[in-house]
Amino acid sequence: MSVDALTPLDLAPRRATWAIAWTVTSRIAQMAATLLVASFLSFVFLQMAPGDPVTMLLGERAADPQAVARLQARFHLDQPVVVQYWHWLSGVFTGDLGTSYVFGQDVRSMIAARLPTTLTLVSYSSVLVIAFGFFAGLIAARSKQYVDTGISIILSIALATPSYVIAIGLITVFSLYLDWFPVFGSGEGFWGRLHHLTLPAITLALSSSAALARVTRASLIEESRRDHVATAVVRGFRPGEVLRRHVIRNALLPITTIGGIIVAALVAGTVIVEKAYGLDGVGSLLVLAITRKDYPVVQGVGVLIIAGFLIMNALVDMLYTAIDPRTRTMEAR
């Protein structure tokens, strides 16, 4: 059937399919371009950082010019930064993230060995952030003044307390005093890993939960004061139905935005938490690589974190279209 013979009703599904395909393709292209620019900037800034990895590796032999020249040639450090970046980037296209200066191991294998711990920790923390953050904000928005004030004070304390202070407090009370949770290690098996990661997940999630709760509370209160909510109450809708259909549903867009940013930021937060609890995750690997000037490992982990941010932003956009179909129409124009 030719295109001219099709009616507007026949063309509508095809246009919608092309619009979705174009949106997905353009979004993937944007993510690839962002990742390329971010990886180049991080590579350049890493090279500009104080300290020389060759000098650190050689130690007392750093005074030997021939030894220095051999290592620089081996790691391409004697070439311009752009050429070094091209060596790294061409390796990435073939799945090669380089070799660790310090350990002599494949960077991809090093990251892959530690990734399950970090992914479990971030997933565990994300569930806690969404659950505690949303329900704390909901309770504060729907409660009387003195309950709202008490919750707001607790949220402010959680927001103002640094992660390492929370970690020290939780370890002291629940590990050393009550002996409920282990102090170090990632655990074996699903339940063992959850047991070991409970305190790190709470540490990582506490301040983020407080931030999400404050946004949730403000959004729900704002939506509760709108005219369409008052109209629904006057028309005799049940309080639970008004809350679910007219308040929470409209408040989900700003909550989803902030929630996505917070969950994405949890990846960066693992650096401190994994170090505090002695976990063998990607965050502790990044700290070790930075202190030893292990550029390939730092670059590999950095790109992984940036990719995590981009993927999380894409997931938030997908949630947008599910919550409010009008955003889907706007993107398709």
XYZ file of C-alpha atoms in Angstrom:
333
model
C 0.000 0.000 0.000
C 1.422 3.382 -0.993
C 1.743 6.200 1.487
C -0.724 8.318 -0.544
C -3.430 5.683 -0.092
C -3.141 5.722 3.709
C -5.645 7.700 5.782
C -4.592 9.976 8.674
C -5.731 7.257 11.103
C -3.416 4.741 9.354
C -0.448 7.133 9.488
C -0.827 8.055 13.154
C 0.674 4.800 14.592
C 3.601 5.007 12.139
C 4.318 8.621 13.097
C 4.177 7.706 16.772
C 6.616 4.809 16.183
C 9.006 7.060 14.263
C 8.744 9.734 16.972
C 9.623 7.221 19.695
C 12.497 5.800 17.603
C 13.828 9.311 16.963
C 13.578 10.191 20.670
C 15.443 7.026 21.706
C 18.119 7.469 19.010
C 18.732 11.129 19.825
C 18.887 10.342 23.548
C 21.486 7.598 22.997
C 23.502 9.977 20.782
C 23.382 12.666 23.508
C 24.542 10.166 26.131
C 27.411 8.971 23.909
C 28.538 12.557 23.201
C 28.345 13.499 26.887
C 30.309 10.418 27.896
C 32.965 11.140 25.245
C 33.474 14.765 26.349
C 33.411 13.857 30.054
C 35.942 11.050 29.568
C 38.296 13.395 27.682
C 38.066 16.124 30.333
C 38.616 13.651 33.171
C 41.623 12.205 31.299
C 43.165 15.677 30.810
C 42.518 16.779 34.413
C 44.023 13.514 35.649
C 47.218 14.203 33.699
C 47.344 17.761 35.107
C 47.044 16.583 38.729
C 50.179 16.937 40.871
C 52.379 13.869 41.217
C 54.087 11.526 38.765
C 53.051 7.850 38.586
C 56.461 6.823 37.190
C 58.296 8.411 40.111
C 55.917 6.734 42.553
C 56.356 3.332 40.906
C 60.159 3.490 40.754
C 60.657 4.848 44.276
C 64.404 5.089 44.937
C 65.175 4.124 41.320
C 63.439 7.292 40.085
C 66.912 8.880 39.827
C 67.749 6.500 36.957
C 66.828 8.328 33.683
C 66.811 5.106 31.664
C 64.363 3.411 34.025
C 62.114 6.470 33.910
C 62.252 6.566 30.108
C 61.394 2.846 29.842
C 58.307 3.165 32.032
C 57.149 6.350 30.295
C 57.424 4.636 26.909
C 55.649 1.524 28.222
C 52.630 3.517 29.466
C 52.731 6.084 26.564
C 53.397 8.837 29.119
C 56.135 10.283 26.874
C 53.510 11.237 24.265
C 51.138 14.255 24.116
C 47.944 14.016 26.177
C 45.727 13.822 23.077
C 47.728 10.863 21.754
C 47.543 9.165 25.166
C 43.775 9.697 25.191
C 43.473 8.207 21.705
C 45.383 5.113 22.871
C 42.948 4.769 25.782
C 39.824 5.481 23.697
C 40.770 3.065 20.909
C 41.209 0.397 23.581
C 37.764 1.152 25.028
C 36.130 0.459 21.644
C 37.605 -3.056 21.790
C 36.627 -3.574 25.441
C 40.110 -2.828 26.817
C 40.238 -0.234 29.648
C 44.013 -0.548 29.960
C 46.356 -2.136 32.481
C 46.868 -1.013 36.075
C 50.235 0.699 36.594
C 50.509 -0.639 40.150
C 49.026 -4.156 40.008
C 49.701 -4.980 36.349
C 46.158 -6.349 36.014
C 43.480 -5.694 33.433
C 41.398 -2.698 34.612
C 38.160 -4.156 33.283
C 38.679 -7.348 35.308
C 39.535 -5.353 38.444
C 36.331 -3.309 38.129
C 34.205 -6.358 37.267
C 35.444 -8.199 40.378
C 34.384 -5.318 42.651
C 31.232 -4.176 40.833
C 28.772 -6.639 42.495
C 29.504 -5.195 45.948
C 28.989 -1.611 44.791
C 25.850 -2.391 42.778
C 24.315 -4.270 45.722
C 25.176 -1.421 48.080
C 23.743 1.254 45.761
C 20.579 -0.798 45.081
C 20.068 -1.478 48.785
C 20.570 2.204 49.618
C 18.253 3.323 46.807
C 15.404 1.219 48.196
C 15.977 2.722 51.652
C 16.138 6.275 50.256
C 12.909 5.930 48.276
C 11.008 4.103 51.033
C 12.071 6.195 54.045
C 12.294 9.477 52.113
C 8.848 9.255 50.569
C 6.985 7.988 53.643
C 8.725 10.413 56.020
C 7.743 13.285 53.722
C 4.201 11.936 53.393
C 3.777 11.603 57.170
C 5.193 15.098 57.767
C 2.868 16.640 55.157
C -0.260 14.914 56.508
C 0.399 15.194 60.257
C -0.327 17.872 62.801
C 2.060 20.764 63.355
C 4.017 19.298 66.270
C 4.626 15.980 64.442
C 5.683 17.865 61.293
C 8.070 19.994 63.361
C 9.587 16.926 65.068
C 10.126 15.147 61.744
C 11.630 18.298 60.207
C 14.140 18.570 63.078
C 15.176 14.918 62.652
C 15.545 15.428 58.886
C 17.704 18.516 59.421
C 20.006 16.580 61.769
C 20.302 13.714 59.265
C 21.104 16.162 56.470
C 23.760 17.992 58.475
C 25.594 14.886 59.735
C 28.546 13.749 57.556
C 28.575 10.138 56.339
C 31.748 9.211 58.211
C 30.193 10.410 61.507
C 27.077 8.309 60.828
C 29.315 5.327 60.044
C 31.235 5.681 63.322
C 27.991 5.932 65.310
C 26.366 2.914 63.638
C 29.502 0.754 63.993
C 29.848 1.675 67.666
C 26.212 0.934 68.567
C 25.164 -1.940 66.268
C 28.491 -3.711 65.711
C 30.677 -3.191 68.780
C 28.010 -2.754 71.510
C 24.989 -4.813 70.312
C 26.956 -7.142 67.967
C 24.063 -7.274 65.464
C 26.048 -6.554 62.317
C 29.657 -7.238 61.194
C 32.161 -4.408 61.106
C 34.083 -5.261 57.903
C 33.638 -7.293 54.738
C 30.989 -7.728 52.046
C 29.658 -11.170 53.058
C 28.988 -14.312 51.024
C 25.708 -15.269 49.335
C 22.604 -13.087 49.001
C 21.530 -12.976 52.665
C 25.092 -12.802 53.933
C 25.781 -9.871 51.644
C 22.604 -8.075 52.759
C 23.593 -8.654 56.390
C 27.061 -7.203 55.861
C 25.799 -4.276 53.761
C 22.934 -3.175 56.029
C 24.927 -0.638 58.058
C 26.803 0.726 54.981
C 23.472 1.053 53.132
C 21.892 2.950 56.040
C 24.957 5.194 56.249
C 24.767 5.934 52.536
C 20.990 6.432 52.525
C 20.378 8.481 55.674
C 21.157 12.011 54.501
C 19.753 11.307 51.022
C 16.496 10.046 52.574
C 16.238 13.291 54.527
C 16.706 15.353 51.357
C 14.044 13.385 49.487
C 11.667 13.617 52.474
C 11.926 17.412 52.516
C 11.152 17.643 48.784
C 8.282 15.155 49.169
C 6.785 17.100 52.066
C 6.975 20.439 50.224
C 5.524 18.996 46.994
C 2.619 17.304 48.764
C 1.735 20.426 50.761
C 1.840 22.548 47.602
C -0.404 20.157 45.690
C -2.836 19.902 48.632
C -3.474 23.649 48.387
C -4.416 23.667 44.698
C -7.960 24.391 43.491
C -8.572 21.033 41.869
C -7.919 19.292 45.197
C -10.419 21.577 46.974
C -12.927 20.849 44.211
C -12.461 17.098 44.670
C -13.053 17.443 48.415
C -16.231 19.520 47.844
C -17.508 16.919 45.363
C -17.335 14.329 48.150
C -14.357 12.196 47.107
C -12.917 10.096 49.923
C -9.742 11.531 51.571
C -7.642 8.535 50.486
C -8.802 8.891 46.889
C -8.107 12.640 46.880
C -4.626 12.007 48.259
C -3.815 9.249 45.764
C -5.370 10.659 42.581
C -5.069 14.423 42.999
C -2.168 15.060 45.378
C 0.451 12.275 45.159
C 0.080 11.761 41.413
C 0.740 15.436 40.595
C 3.527 15.701 43.184
C 5.434 12.735 41.749
C 7.167 14.727 38.975
C 9.391 16.904 41.222
C 9.860 13.968 43.614
C 11.013 11.757 40.726
C 13.434 14.427 39.508
C 15.117 14.879 42.868
C 14.941 11.146 43.598
C 16.778 10.323 40.369
C 19.539 12.833 41.105
C 19.894 11.543 44.673
C 20.075 7.892 43.623
C 22.652 8.740 40.942
C 24.715 10.599 43.555
C 24.768 7.462 45.731
C 27.330 5.980 43.329
C 29.795 8.753 44.208
C 28.918 8.420 47.902
C 30.138 4.828 47.970
C 33.723 6.109 47.911
C 33.540 7.203 51.567
C 31.211 4.464 52.813
C 33.162 1.560 51.270
C 36.381 2.906 52.768
C 34.766 3.335 56.213
C 33.418 -0.255 56.283
C 36.348 -1.927 54.514
C 34.251 -3.098 51.544
C 35.880 -4.435 48.378
C 33.812 -2.262 46.025
C 34.571 0.099 43.176
C 34.615 3.122 45.503
C 37.439 1.745 47.657
C 39.291 0.767 44.451
C 39.021 4.384 43.276
C 40.487 5.690 46.545
C 43.368 3.201 46.318
C 44.047 4.126 42.678
C 44.044 7.877 43.392
C 46.537 7.554 46.255
C 48.908 5.505 44.039
C 48.500 7.576 40.849
C 47.125 4.561 39.017
C 45.701 6.566 36.097
C 44.093 3.723 34.066
C 42.109 2.523 37.098
C 41.022 6.066 38.042
C 39.949 6.767 34.452
C 38.057 3.472 34.166
C 36.158 3.932 37.436
C 35.480 7.601 36.630
C 33.907 6.752 33.279
C 31.846 4.048 34.952
C 30.456 6.570 37.468
C 29.653 9.078 34.703
C 27.870 6.353 32.722
C 25.868 5.504 35.847
C 24.705 9.129 36.113
C 23.648 9.208 32.453
C 21.761 5.913 32.683
C 19.962 7.069 35.820
C 18.922 10.315 34.109
C 17.552 8.305 31.184
C 15.562 6.116 33.586
C 14.131 9.236 35.257
C 12.987 10.529 31.854
C 11.272 7.197 31.189
C 9.518 7.460 34.546
C 8.387 10.960 33.549
C 6.560 9.657 30.514
C 4.968 6.890 32.585
C 3.774 9.322 35.274
C 2.673 12.131 32.948
C 1.947 11.120 29.298
C 1.914 14.822 28.314
C 5.749 14.857 28.505
C 5.808 12.068 25.898
C 3.763 14.239 23.530
C 6.058 17.227 24.064
C 9.182 15.171 23.271
C 7.604 13.779 20.106
C 6.931 17.262 18.642
